[in-house]
Amino acid sequence: MRIINKFFRLVLVLFMISIISFFLANISSIDSAETIGHHLYGNPSQEQIENIRIEKGLDKPAPIQYIKWLQHALVGDLGISYQTSNPVLSDIKDKLFATVKLVIVSLFFIAVITIPLSLVSAYKKDTLIDKSIQVITILGISVPSFWLGYVLLSIFAIKLPIFKVVEYGNFRSLILPAATLAAPVISSSVKILRTTLLENSEQEYVTYARARGLSYKRILYAHILKNSLPPMITLFFQNIGMMIAGSVIVENVFSWPGLGAYFMSAIVNRDTPAITGCMLILGMIFVISNYVSESINHFLNPHIFTIEEDN
């Protein structure tokens, strides 16, 4: 029953995302028919614009346009991009692959760096090491991604030419943009995990374990960390959707040909089908990521969900 309820909730959320995506992309005062006309004819006449409006169904009320769009979207047809003249879904598939590679490397950096830093910070609480880590994380959260990206390019591509300013196609080209994308997430994650570790350190099971003669270091690694991971897992998978959506700035700084750059280009060119398609896909990724994180948390700590269901 719980799985069925989660499935229906997932479908409902995706339906609401489709509504919001469509209407947000179509509330602009810029005429989509005029945008298409300029793309096709350069300097279209009013008659050509009206013909396009009728041909594309843009003369219909917004609810009718949404129903028609939804019917096509359910079978995988998100329309034709105004700027590329390709099916939007095909464009998104091509661009999404590049963004996913970038996000995967960023997530690797997050997983490898966050847990050790948080453990060291919690174990060395209130020492110089802990305070240094706290300062670094505050800076990581505060610094804008575009500024950090330009700094990394300036240092590692110009002053120390380890990387190229514009590079794509190999693993080395992923390091700088992935580090830029991961930096704020690592910083916020370290602060959250450190706080959770310290809160769990005050629980009764820790006192009992210390009474049995276990060292605090062993308790921290073997017990406290395990009980502190569920909220971090949720945050980790939520970050997948947010990082894919937030890759717009990083991809533009590093000239990375991913979904973020495509989305930004669609916004600048008022490519409504592409904007709607990108928003829908990003929303789906975010919702599915949340679902996966909840399922993993249920596997790691089933007693938490049992208590919630009983209540």
PDB file of N, CA and C in Angstrom, residues 22 25-26 30 32 35 82 266 269-277:
ATOM      1  N   PHE A  22       4.755  24.357 -18.284  1.00  0.00           N
ATOM      2  CA  PHE A  22       4.125  24.873 -19.503  1.00  0.00           C
ATOM      3  C   PHE A  22       3.717  26.331 -19.339  1.00  0.00           C
ATOM      4  N   ALA A  25       6.582  28.902 -18.967  1.00  0.00           N
ATOM      5  CA  ALA A  25       7.272  29.143 -20.242  1.00  0.00           C
ATOM      6  C   ALA A  25       6.429  29.957 -21.210  1.00  0.00           C
ATOM      7  N   ASN A  26       5.146  30.083 -20.922  1.00  0.00           N
ATOM      8  CA  ASN A  26       4.252  30.758 -21.871  1.00  0.00           C
ATOM      9  C   ASN A  26       3.640  32.056 -21.337  1.00  0.00           C
ATOM     10  N   ILE A  30       6.535  38.203 -24.774  1.00  0.00           N
ATOM     11  CA  ILE A  30       7.116  37.999 -26.105  1.00  0.00           C
ATOM     12  C   ILE A  30       6.269  36.990 -26.871  1.00  0.00           C
ATOM     13  N   SER A  32       5.469  34.093 -29.173  1.00  0.00           N
ATOM     14  CA  SER A  32       6.182  32.915 -29.680  1.00  0.00           C
ATOM     15  C   SER A  32       6.093  32.825 -31.194  1.00  0.00           C
ATOM     16  N   THR A  35       8.626  35.034 -32.611  1.00  0.00           N
ATOM     17  CA  THR A  35       9.963  34.435 -32.444  1.00  0.00           C
ATOM     18  C   THR A  35      10.235  33.406 -33.529  1.00  0.00           C
ATOM     19  N   TYR A  82      12.725  25.951 -31.654  1.00  0.00           N
ATOM     20  CA  TYR A  82      12.746  27.065 -32.585  1.00  0.00           C
ATOM     21  C   TYR A  82      14.157  27.369 -33.073  1.00  0.00           C
ATOM     22  N   ALA A 266      18.020  28.613 -24.753  1.00  0.00           N
ATOM     23  CA  ALA A 266      16.588  28.586 -25.051  1.00  0.00           C
ATOM     24  C   ALA A 266      15.876  29.790 -24.427  1.00  0.00           C
ATOM     25  N   ASN A 269      16.746  32.977 -26.402  1.00  0.00           N
ATOM     26  CA  ASN A 269      16.123  32.994 -27.728  1.00  0.00           C
ATOM     27  C   ASN A 269      14.608  32.785 -27.690  1.00  0.00           C
ATOM     28  N   ARG A 270      14.033  32.757 -26.470  1.00  0.00           N
ATOM     29  CA  ARG A 270      12.588  32.569 -26.297  1.00  0.00           C
ATOM     30  C   ARG A 270      12.094  31.322 -27.024  1.00  0.00           C
ATOM     31  N   ASP A 271      12.885  30.249 -26.884  1.00  0.00           N
ATOM     32  CA  ASP A 271      12.532  28.967 -27.487  1.00  0.00           C
ATOM     33  C   ASP A 271      11.594  28.238 -26.524  1.00  0.00           C
ATOM     34  N   THR A 272      10.292  28.529 -26.631  1.00  0.00           N
ATOM     35  CA  THR A 272       9.313  28.022 -25.664  1.00  0.00           C
ATOM     36  C   THR A 272       9.282  26.499 -25.557  1.00  0.00           C
ATOM     37  N   PRO A 273       9.235  25.755 -26.661  1.00  0.00           N
ATOM     38  CA  PRO A 273       9.239  24.284 -26.519  1.00  0.00           C
ATOM     39  C   PRO A 273      10.470  23.769 -25.780  1.00  0.00           C
ATOM     40  N   ALA A 274      11.635  24.360 -26.059  1.00  0.00           N
ATOM     41  CA  ALA A 274      12.860  23.925 -25.387  1.00  0.00           C
ATOM     42  C   ALA A 274      12.832  24.292 -23.906  1.00  0.00           C
ATOM     43  N   ILE A 275      12.334  25.496 -23.581  1.00  0.00           N
ATOM     44  CA  ILE A 275      12.232  25.910 -22.179  1.00  0.00           C
ATOM     45  C   ILE A 275      11.312  24.966 -21.410  1.00  0.00           C
ATOM     46  N   THR A 276      10.141  24.698 -21.977  1.00  0.00           N
ATOM     47  CA  THR A 276       9.174  23.813 -21.324  1.00  0.00           C
ATOM     48  C   THR A 276       9.751  22.414 -21.150  1.00  0.00           C
ATOM     49  N   GLY A 277      10.392  21.899 -22.203  1.00  0.00           N
ATOM     50  CA  GLY A 277      10.971  20.561 -22.139  1.00  0.00           C
ATOM     51  C   GLY A 277      12.066  20.462 -21.094  1.00  0.00           C
TER      52      GLY A 277
END
